[in-house]
XYZ file of N, CA and C in Angstrom:
618
model
N -2.369 17.292 6.589
C -3.276 18.782 6.943
C -4.574 18.577 5.704
N -4.533 18.352 4.536
C -5.789 18.405 3.760
C -6.822 17.151 4.543
N -6.400 16.241 5.044
C -7.389 15.396 5.435
C -8.023 15.644 7.120
N -7.473 16.623 7.364
C -7.524 17.015 9.191
C -6.936 15.888 10.262
N -5.853 15.426 9.493
C -5.210 14.512 10.366
C -5.762 13.104 10.276
N -6.709 12.863 9.437
C -7.358 11.531 9.618
C -6.517 10.326 8.414
N -5.810 10.788 7.744
C -5.311 9.729 6.788
C -3.790 9.838 6.782
N -3.319 8.685 7.036
C -1.670 8.491 6.956
C -1.437 8.336 5.461
N 0.121 8.915 5.292
C 0.598 8.592 4.042
C 2.041 8.028 4.163
N 2.135 6.853 3.221
C 3.075 6.177 2.978
C 3.774 5.980 1.769
N 5.025 6.622 1.670
C 5.618 6.709 0.313
C 6.681 5.517 0.062
N 6.576 4.755 -0.763
C 7.578 3.645 -0.909
C 8.545 3.730 -2.480
N 9.752 3.891 -2.393
C 10.399 4.339 -3.414
C 10.687 3.033 -4.266
N 10.902 1.631 -3.620
C 11.165 0.709 -4.040
C 10.538 -0.458 -3.165
N 10.669 -1.670 -3.723
C 10.337 -2.774 -2.949
C 11.397 -3.680 -2.570
N 12.332 -2.912 -2.212
C 13.748 -3.401 -1.496
C 14.074 -2.981 -0.173
N 15.226 -3.051 0.128
C 15.930 -2.229 1.576
C 15.133 -0.828 1.904
N 15.370 -0.052 0.752
C 15.343 0.810 1.000
C 13.520 1.198 0.982
N 12.752 1.065 0.525
C 11.159 0.756 0.188
C 10.685 0.439 1.686
N 11.179 -0.925 2.042
C 10.641 -1.490 3.303
C 11.201 -0.597 4.473
N 12.302 0.005 4.448
C 12.740 1.030 5.506
C 11.607 1.930 5.550
N 11.584 2.661 4.552
C 10.499 3.622 4.422
C 9.118 3.372 4.893
N 8.845 2.289 4.484
C 7.424 1.906 4.698
C 7.505 1.632 6.455
N 8.284 1.112 7.056
C 8.201 0.678 8.707
C 8.404 2.029 9.337
N 9.119 3.098 8.587
C 9.709 4.265 9.466
C 7.925 5.216 9.243
N 7.477 5.105 8.340
C 6.435 5.767 7.995
C 4.875 5.452 8.515
N 4.998 4.002 8.387
C 3.590 3.365 8.532
C 3.313 3.258 10.076
N 4.399 2.798 10.986
C 4.157 2.617 12.068
C 3.986 3.647 13.073
N 4.330 4.827 12.550
C 4.650 5.708 13.405
C 2.845 6.835 13.130
N 2.367 6.305 12.139
C 0.982 6.795 11.953
C -0.244 5.678 12.187
N -0.223 4.884 13.001
C -1.333 4.000 12.946
C -2.340 4.581 13.853
N -2.062 5.817 14.458
C -3.315 6.011 15.211
C -4.201 6.864 14.017
N -4.080 6.712 12.764
C -4.805 7.273 11.823
C -6.078 6.318 11.496
N -6.932 6.879 10.815
C -7.912 6.320 10.749
C -7.925 5.458 9.175
N -7.369 6.157 8.188
C -7.403 5.813 6.836
C -5.927 5.863 6.285
N -5.467 5.308 4.877
C -4.110 5.301 4.656
C -4.079 5.400 3.056
N -3.319 6.117 2.818
C -2.798 6.155 1.326
C -1.567 5.654 1.281
N -1.396 4.728 0.156
C 0.074 4.361 -0.008
C 0.567 4.897 -1.714
N 1.633 5.437 -1.463
C 2.175 5.924 -2.677
C 3.110 5.202 -3.442
N 2.781 4.398 -4.483
C 3.664 3.641 -5.331
C 4.410 4.044 -6.600
N 4.060 5.372 -6.747
C 4.593 6.355 -7.936
C 6.094 6.212 -8.158
N 6.709 6.034 -9.053
C 8.063 5.733 -9.363
C 8.690 4.914 -8.368
N 7.926 3.728 -8.179
C 8.700 2.987 -7.485
C 9.461 2.051 -8.095
N 10.760 1.775 -8.131
C 11.721 0.897 -8.725
C 11.801 -0.404 -8.578
N 11.059 -1.015 -8.014
C 10.631 -2.409 -7.708
C 11.716 -2.948 -6.826
N 11.900 -4.334 -7.049
C 12.767 -4.973 -5.981
C 12.386 -6.581 -6.017
N 11.502 -6.748 -4.721
C 11.160 -8.024 -4.509
C 9.412 -7.617 -4.497
N 8.631 -8.901 -4.572
C 7.230 -9.145 -4.309
C 6.819 -8.375 -2.669
N 6.228 -7.439 -2.745
C 5.995 -6.813 -1.433
C 4.884 -7.427 -0.755
N 4.981 -8.698 -0.190
C 3.894 -9.610 0.296
C 3.647 -9.245 1.757
N 5.034 -8.621 2.394
C 4.930 -8.068 4.143
C 3.794 -7.091 4.109
N 3.619 -6.182 2.906
C 3.374 -4.716 3.202
C 1.670 -5.276 2.810
N 1.368 -6.224 1.745
C 0.039 -6.497 1.460
C -0.262 -7.183 2.917
N 0.370 -8.055 3.285
C -0.287 -8.902 4.534
C -0.480 -8.045 5.793
N 0.390 -6.973 5.830
C 0.096 -6.218 7.067
C -1.150 -5.111 6.594
N -1.074 -4.773 5.519
C -2.226 -3.882 5.229
C -3.615 -4.534 5.264
N -3.727 -5.811 5.187
C -4.749 -6.863 5.122
C -5.158 -6.981 6.511
N -4.600 -6.574 7.760
C -4.995 -7.307 8.687
C -6.404 -6.569 9.451
N -7.256 -7.427 9.723
C -8.460 -7.063 10.294
C -8.710 -7.073 11.402
N -9.395 -5.940 11.855
C -9.896 -5.572 13.304
C -10.608 -6.710 14.155
N -9.810 -7.508 15.077
C -10.803 -8.409 15.726
C -11.468 -8.121 17.025
N -10.717 -7.177 17.466
C -11.173 -6.694 19.001
C -10.284 -6.203 19.674
N -10.493 -5.771 20.931
C -9.375 -4.956 21.786
C -9.263 -5.690 23.321
N -7.833 -5.293 23.786
C -7.671 -5.748 25.342
C -7.900 -4.450 26.089
N -8.359 -4.697 27.166
C -8.533 -3.339 28.337
C -8.217 -4.065 29.394
N -7.089 -2.984 30.109
C -6.307 -3.373 31.362
C -6.747 -2.652 32.459
N -5.945 -2.991 33.440
C -6.564 -2.531 34.771
C -6.834 -0.993 34.945
N -5.651 -0.479 34.152
C -5.545 0.821 33.965
C -6.381 1.421 33.114
N -7.082 0.969 32.424
C -7.973 1.371 31.408
C -7.596 1.610 29.927
N -6.014 1.315 30.091
C -5.400 1.410 28.455
C -6.074 0.244 27.561
N -6.124 0.423 26.312
C -6.857 -0.410 25.336
C -5.783 -0.546 24.115
N -5.609 -1.984 23.868
C -4.883 -2.452 22.938
C -5.817 -3.482 21.648
N -5.362 -2.574 20.312
C -6.168 -3.409 19.463
C -5.344 -4.666 19.058
N -6.182 -5.477 18.635
C -5.801 -6.688 18.223
C -6.316 -7.318 16.665
N -5.677 -7.396 15.731
C -4.095 -7.526 15.589
C -3.372 -5.990 15.943
N -2.319 -5.850 16.475
C -1.727 -4.504 16.610
C -1.208 -4.070 15.205
N -0.592 -2.912 15.333
C 0.165 -2.484 13.850
C -0.448 -2.275 13.156
N -1.910 -1.654 12.980
C -2.428 -1.974 11.896
C -3.155 -0.351 11.553
N -3.975 -0.075 10.240
C -4.949 0.874 10.118
C -5.864 0.050 9.561
N -7.151 0.086 10.324
C -8.091 -0.578 10.039
C -9.280 0.182 8.981
N -9.175 1.301 8.615
C -10.112 2.247 8.069
C -9.603 2.235 6.311
N -10.352 2.784 5.466
C -10.247 2.765 4.435
C -8.964 3.014 3.764
N -8.501 2.645 2.464
C -6.915 2.641 1.872
C -7.226 2.892 0.522
N -6.093 3.607 -0.247
C -6.095 3.776 -1.552
C -4.664 3.849 -1.936
N -4.274 3.410 -3.098
C -2.719 3.138 -3.485
C -2.664 4.168 -5.072
N -1.753 5.053 -4.959
C -1.554 6.092 -6.202
C -0.281 5.231 -6.750
N -0.570 5.125 -8.072
C 0.164 4.417 -9.256
C 0.750 5.485 -10.259
N 1.728 5.334 -10.846
C 1.844 5.957 -12.247
C 2.772 5.058 -13.339
N 3.025 5.663 -14.486
C 3.619 5.018 -15.452
C 5.309 4.900 -15.154
N 5.744 5.388 -14.257
C 7.122 5.113 -13.637
C 7.243 3.985 -12.594
N 6.266 3.353 -12.370
C 6.584 2.512 -11.224
C 6.377 0.989 -12.037
N 7.243 0.256 -11.664
C 7.448 -1.124 -12.319
C 8.291 -2.246 -11.555
N 8.134 -3.284 -12.224
C 8.650 -4.719 -11.479
C 7.904 -4.931 -10.057
N 8.591 -4.946 -9.006
C 7.806 -4.766 -7.669
C 6.976 -3.838 -7.553
N 7.089 -2.693 -8.252
C 6.139 -1.417 -8.301
C 4.865 -1.684 -9.196
N 5.185 -2.781 -9.999
C 3.872 -3.275 -10.865
C 3.300 -4.171 -9.684
N 3.660 -4.858 -9.243
C 3.239 -6.366 -8.297
C 2.440 -5.872 -7.414
N 2.985 -4.817 -6.436
C 2.346 -4.143 -5.155
C 1.238 -3.536 -5.460
N 0.528 -2.878 -6.513
C -0.689 -2.627 -6.687
C -1.378 -3.625 -7.008
N -0.843 -4.575 -8.139
C -1.641 -5.661 -8.198
C -2.192 -6.721 -7.146
N -1.319 -6.709 -6.289
C -1.774 -7.360 -4.897
C -2.562 -6.522 -4.144
N -2.441 -5.090 -3.935
C -3.144 -4.355 -3.385
C -4.608 -4.529 -4.115
N -4.898 -4.547 -5.391
C -6.158 -4.595 -5.638
C -6.662 -5.965 -5.483
N -5.893 -6.853 -5.905
C -6.335 -8.502 -5.589
C -7.119 -8.997 -4.675
N -6.259 -8.218 -3.327
C -6.661 -8.717 -1.896
C -7.741 -7.758 -1.421
N -8.231 -6.736 -2.400
C -9.325 -5.604 -2.205
C -9.315 -4.737 -1.289
N -8.078 -4.080 -0.957
C -7.711 -3.388 -0.063
C -8.163 -1.846 -0.435
N -8.490 -1.642 -1.522
C -8.803 -0.236 -1.943
C -8.522 0.121 -3.187
N -8.911 1.133 -3.617
C -8.951 1.848 -5.416
C -7.401 2.012 -5.862
N -7.031 1.858 -6.949
C -5.833 2.558 -7.311
C -6.111 3.401 -8.278
N -5.231 4.828 -7.835
C -5.430 5.821 -8.095
C -4.170 6.529 -8.885
N -4.464 6.893 -10.260
C -3.320 7.672 -10.984
C -3.237 7.303 -12.433
N -2.316 6.403 -12.828
C -1.889 6.371 -14.209
C -1.509 4.448 -14.304
N -1.839 3.960 -15.411
C -1.182 2.443 -15.530
C 0.435 2.585 -15.187
N 0.557 1.334 -14.454
C 1.879 1.126 -14.434
C 2.744 0.584 -15.734
N 4.111 0.775 -15.430
C 4.852 0.364 -16.941
C 4.880 -1.220 -17.291
N 4.572 -2.138 -16.564
C 4.488 -3.498 -16.848
C 5.893 -3.839 -17.328
N 6.647 -4.178 -16.268
C 7.908 -4.659 -16.333
C 8.220 -5.931 -15.224
N 7.644 -7.030 -15.083
C 7.615 -7.929 -14.167
C 8.380 -8.989 -14.392
N 8.875 -9.228 -15.478
C 9.603 -10.282 -15.860
C 11.286 -10.191 -15.056
N 11.330 -11.209 -14.004
C 12.763 -10.843 -13.402
C 13.820 -11.511 -13.604
N 15.093 -10.973 -13.728
C 16.298 -11.203 -13.918
C 17.116 -12.003 -12.899
N 17.784 -12.888 -13.320
C 18.604 -13.815 -12.176
C 19.585 -14.618 -13.019
N 20.418 -15.605 -12.334
C 21.337 -16.218 -13.099
C 22.290 -15.364 -13.775
N 22.639 -14.450 -13.189
C 23.556 -13.442 -14.045
C 25.187 -13.983 -13.954
N 25.654 -14.629 -15.049
C 26.980 -15.132 -14.909
C 28.435 -14.315 -15.001
N 29.111 -14.334 -14.142
C 30.318 -12.824 -14.596
C 30.789 -13.488 -15.772
N 31.539 -12.352 -16.259
C 32.430 -12.875 -17.332
C 33.887 -12.535 -16.903
N 34.866 -13.178 -18.001
C 36.236 -13.112 -17.489
C 36.863 -11.627 -17.657
N 36.088 -10.516 -18.201
C 36.406 -9.470 -17.909
C 36.205 -8.509 -17.228
N 35.239 -9.142 -16.096
C 34.544 -8.404 -15.295
C 33.054 -7.790 -15.535
N 32.517 -8.023 -16.793
C 31.432 -7.996 -17.152
C 30.256 -8.839 -16.670
N 28.875 -8.957 -16.635
C 28.018 -9.583 -16.573
C 26.699 -9.462 -17.233
N 26.283 -10.657 -17.581
C 25.014 -10.792 -18.333
C 23.424 -10.465 -17.422
N 22.530 -9.757 -17.834
C 21.357 -10.275 -17.199
C 20.287 -10.691 -18.051
N 19.578 -12.053 -17.229
C 19.234 -12.720 -18.117
C 17.537 -12.894 -17.468
N 16.441 -12.590 -18.500
C 15.127 -12.662 -17.983
C 15.019 -14.390 -17.546
N 14.730 -14.512 -16.288
C 14.722 -15.669 -15.515
C 13.433 -16.344 -15.104
N 12.268 -15.513 -14.690
C 10.842 -16.070 -14.000
C 9.979 -14.867 -14.604
N 8.738 -15.355 -14.585
C 7.473 -14.429 -15.048
C 6.343 -14.695 -14.335
N 5.587 -13.708 -14.159
C 4.448 -13.999 -13.196
C 3.250 -14.239 -13.744
N 2.455 -14.979 -13.210
C 1.398 -15.587 -13.584
C 0.098 -15.280 -12.433
N -1.237 -15.309 -12.864
C -2.195 -15.190 -11.914
C -2.800 -16.381 -11.743
N -3.572 -16.332 -10.537
C -4.238 -17.658 -10.016
C -4.806 -18.494 -11.141
N -5.598 -17.900 -12.175
C -6.264 -18.443 -13.411
C -5.304 -18.881 -14.376
N -3.887 -18.661 -14.180
C -2.822 -19.250 -15.103
C -2.706 -18.682 -16.248
N -3.241 -17.223 -16.120
C -2.490 -16.129 -17.344
C -1.575 -15.368 -17.251
N -0.769 -15.188 -18.159
C 0.607 -14.619 -18.052
C 0.319 -13.018 -18.119
N -0.030 -12.408 -16.983
C -0.130 -10.931 -16.814
C 0.829 -9.746 -16.623
N 0.646 -8.785 -16.513
C 0.994 -7.620 -16.298
C 2.320 -7.250 -16.942
N 3.158 -8.256 -17.474
C 4.390 -8.078 -18.376
C 3.847 -7.119 -19.537
N 4.403 -6.210 -19.897
C 4.025 -5.252 -21.299
C 2.714 -5.012 -21.093
N 1.897 -4.772 -20.020
C 0.717 -4.257 -20.007
C 0.607 -3.295 -18.953
N 1.215 -3.700 -17.981
C 0.994 -2.779 -16.512
C -0.016 -3.075 -15.586
N -0.636 -2.473 -14.701
C -1.542 -2.372 -13.816
C -2.364 -1.198 -13.825
N -3.706 -1.225 -14.181
C -4.445 0.095 -14.419
C -4.989 0.385 -13.321
N -5.228 1.676 -13.124
C -6.021 2.055 -12.049
C -7.403 2.099 -12.086
N -8.255 2.093 -11.034
C -9.302 2.032 -10.717
C -9.997 3.389 -11.273
N -9.356 4.530 -10.790
C -9.596 5.723 -11.183
C -8.576 6.486 -11.501
N -8.593 6.612 -13.051
C -7.364 7.589 -13.843
C -7.449 8.930 -13.565
N -6.221 9.411 -13.016
C -6.203 10.717 -12.875
C -4.673 11.103 -13.274
N -4.621 12.134 -14.107
C -3.350 12.645 -14.699
C -2.555 13.854 -13.587
N -1.401 13.652 -13.625
C -0.460 14.620 -13.021
C -0.277 15.730 -13.779
N -1.417 16.773 -13.427
C -0.844 17.931 -14.146
C 0.270 18.800 -13.986
N 1.077 19.299 -14.963
C 2.249 19.693 -14.954
C 2.271 20.918 -14.295
N 0.900 21.856 -14.700
C 1.074 23.054 -14.380
C 0.660 23.199 -12.829
N -0.457 22.174 -12.329
C -0.252 22.078 -11.055
C 0.955 21.875 -10.535
N 1.808 20.831 -10.668
C 3.062 20.774 -10.081
C 3.617 21.933 -9.954
N 3.940 22.722 -10.708
C 4.732 23.850 -10.754
C 4.092 24.962 -9.877
N 2.877 24.710 -9.406
C 2.053 25.226 -8.290
C 2.388 24.753 -7.066
N 3.070 23.492 -7.181
C 3.293 22.838 -5.806
C 2.080 22.063 -5.213
N 1.057 21.674 -6.418
C 0.118 20.962 -6.262
C 0.024 19.607 -6.740
N -0.433 18.533 -6.000
C -0.373 17.090 -6.746
C -2.009 16.820 -6.733
N -2.245 16.767 -8.210
C -3.626 16.341 -8.412
C -3.999 14.688 -8.180
N -3.194 14.098 -8.331
C -3.351 12.610 -8.007
C -3.449 12.310 -6.487
N -2.521 13.150 -5.781
C -2.552 12.760 -4.323
C -4.181 13.382 -3.748
N -4.293 14.573 -4.459
C -5.780 15.372 -4.007
C -6.773 14.450 -4.242
N -6.823 13.670 -5.571
C -7.740 12.858 -5.837
C -7.888 11.713 -4.686
N -6.652 11.081 -4.308
C -6.970 9.995 -3.310
C -7.561 10.505 -1.991
N -6.761 11.549 -1.656
C -7.426 12.164 -0.088
C -8.718 12.318 -0.323
N -9.569 13.080 -1.577
C -10.778 13.200 -1.531
C -11.548 11.816 -1.580
N -11.036 10.937 -2.412
C -11.839 9.700 -2.259
C -11.795 8.820 -1.036
N -10.679 8.821 -0.370
C -10.682 8.134 1.145
C -11.402 8.826 2.106
N -11.651 10.033 2.060
C -12.392 10.887 2.838
C -13.763 10.634 2.598
N -14.130 10.676 1.477
C -15.687 10.299 1.181
C -15.830 9.100 1.491
N -15.050 7.990 1.389
C -15.377 6.379 2.073
C -15.087 6.469 3.578
N -14.448 7.447 4.230
C -14.726 7.526 5.537
C -15.904 7.896 6.240
N -16.679 8.706 5.524
C -18.153 9.051 6.098
C -18.990 7.897 6.355
N -18.689 6.671 5.443
C -19.765 5.429 5.777
C -18.794 4.498 6.498
N -17.575 4.775 6.950
C -16.925 3.975 7.612
C -17.040 3.795 9.059
N -17.286 2.824 9.942
C -17.515 2.720 11.048
C -16.249 2.459 11.837
N -15.920 3.551 12.694
C -14.629 3.429 13.492
C -14.672 2.385 14.417
N -13.278 2.038 14.715
C -13.239 0.855 15.850
C -13.585 1.210 17.106
N -14.398 0.630 17.765
C -15.590 0.960 18.966
C -14.234 0.683 20.116
N -14.429 1.917 20.415
C -13.577 2.389 21.761
C -14.087 2.054 23.306
N -15.655 2.344 23.278
C -16.582 2.265 24.394
C -16.530 1.060 24.695
N -16.655 0.468 26.018
C -17.310 -0.597 26.312
C -18.270 -0.822 27.420
N -18.649 -1.787 27.813
C -20.086 -1.723 28.907
C -18.805 -1.813 30.100
N -19.402 -1.383 31.369
C -18.561 -1.643 32.660
C -18.019 -2.871 32.689
N -16.855 -3.127 33.090
C -16.241 -4.474 33.510
C -17.103 -5.444 34.323
N -17.149 -6.708 33.784
C -18.168 -7.580 34.867
C -17.573 -7.782 35.901
N -18.456 -8.043 37.072
C -17.824 -8.068 38.371
C -17.491 -9.670 38.492
N -18.486 -10.570 37.816
C -18.054 -12.153 38.153
C -17.560 -12.339 36.619
N -17.154 -13.534 36.901
C -16.712 -14.666 36.231
C -17.799 -14.957 34.909
N -17.663 -15.208 33.587
C -18.140 -15.963 32.587
C -19.071 -14.767 32.319
N -20.102 -15.037 31.395
C -21.412 -14.170 31.014
C -22.360 -13.631 32.080
């Protein structure tokens, strides 16, 4: 409502089954919107959300128009306008990596507070004879320049915004409001997808 129907909103509670289910259900139902805010706050992690990053990075290449006048954008299933991601101190693991990837690919600004920085993965958990098990730190993330990053440092926002507790008690979300304002401002200079075409040619070729 605050964006006048221009901005889609997608919340991901994790980067595992439930999170991808949330994403698919919320994202594809809103691909008619011009812009997008992804909410990574309190994201409990799971896997690397490469599926999400690749989908959000789809560039508009053109459209098809059929004999009935219906238009189909390509690639489909995309939102081509400005994007932003909300992050906070309670997002970690896959919830650390997703904003890192979002920023690395250049999808838009990160808004909120630094993520908690827990990207070492656990694996090889041998069962014990009494039914217990061990969690073993097994793999760690490094950047394209060979630096071990994110663990114990998190991913910092481009625009730092506190979640005001007093505002929350009033039913307000100061971080979301900041993201909406940022995306609406960028929409002012964004060139929408071209829907108008020249008359259909009567001959083949140019």
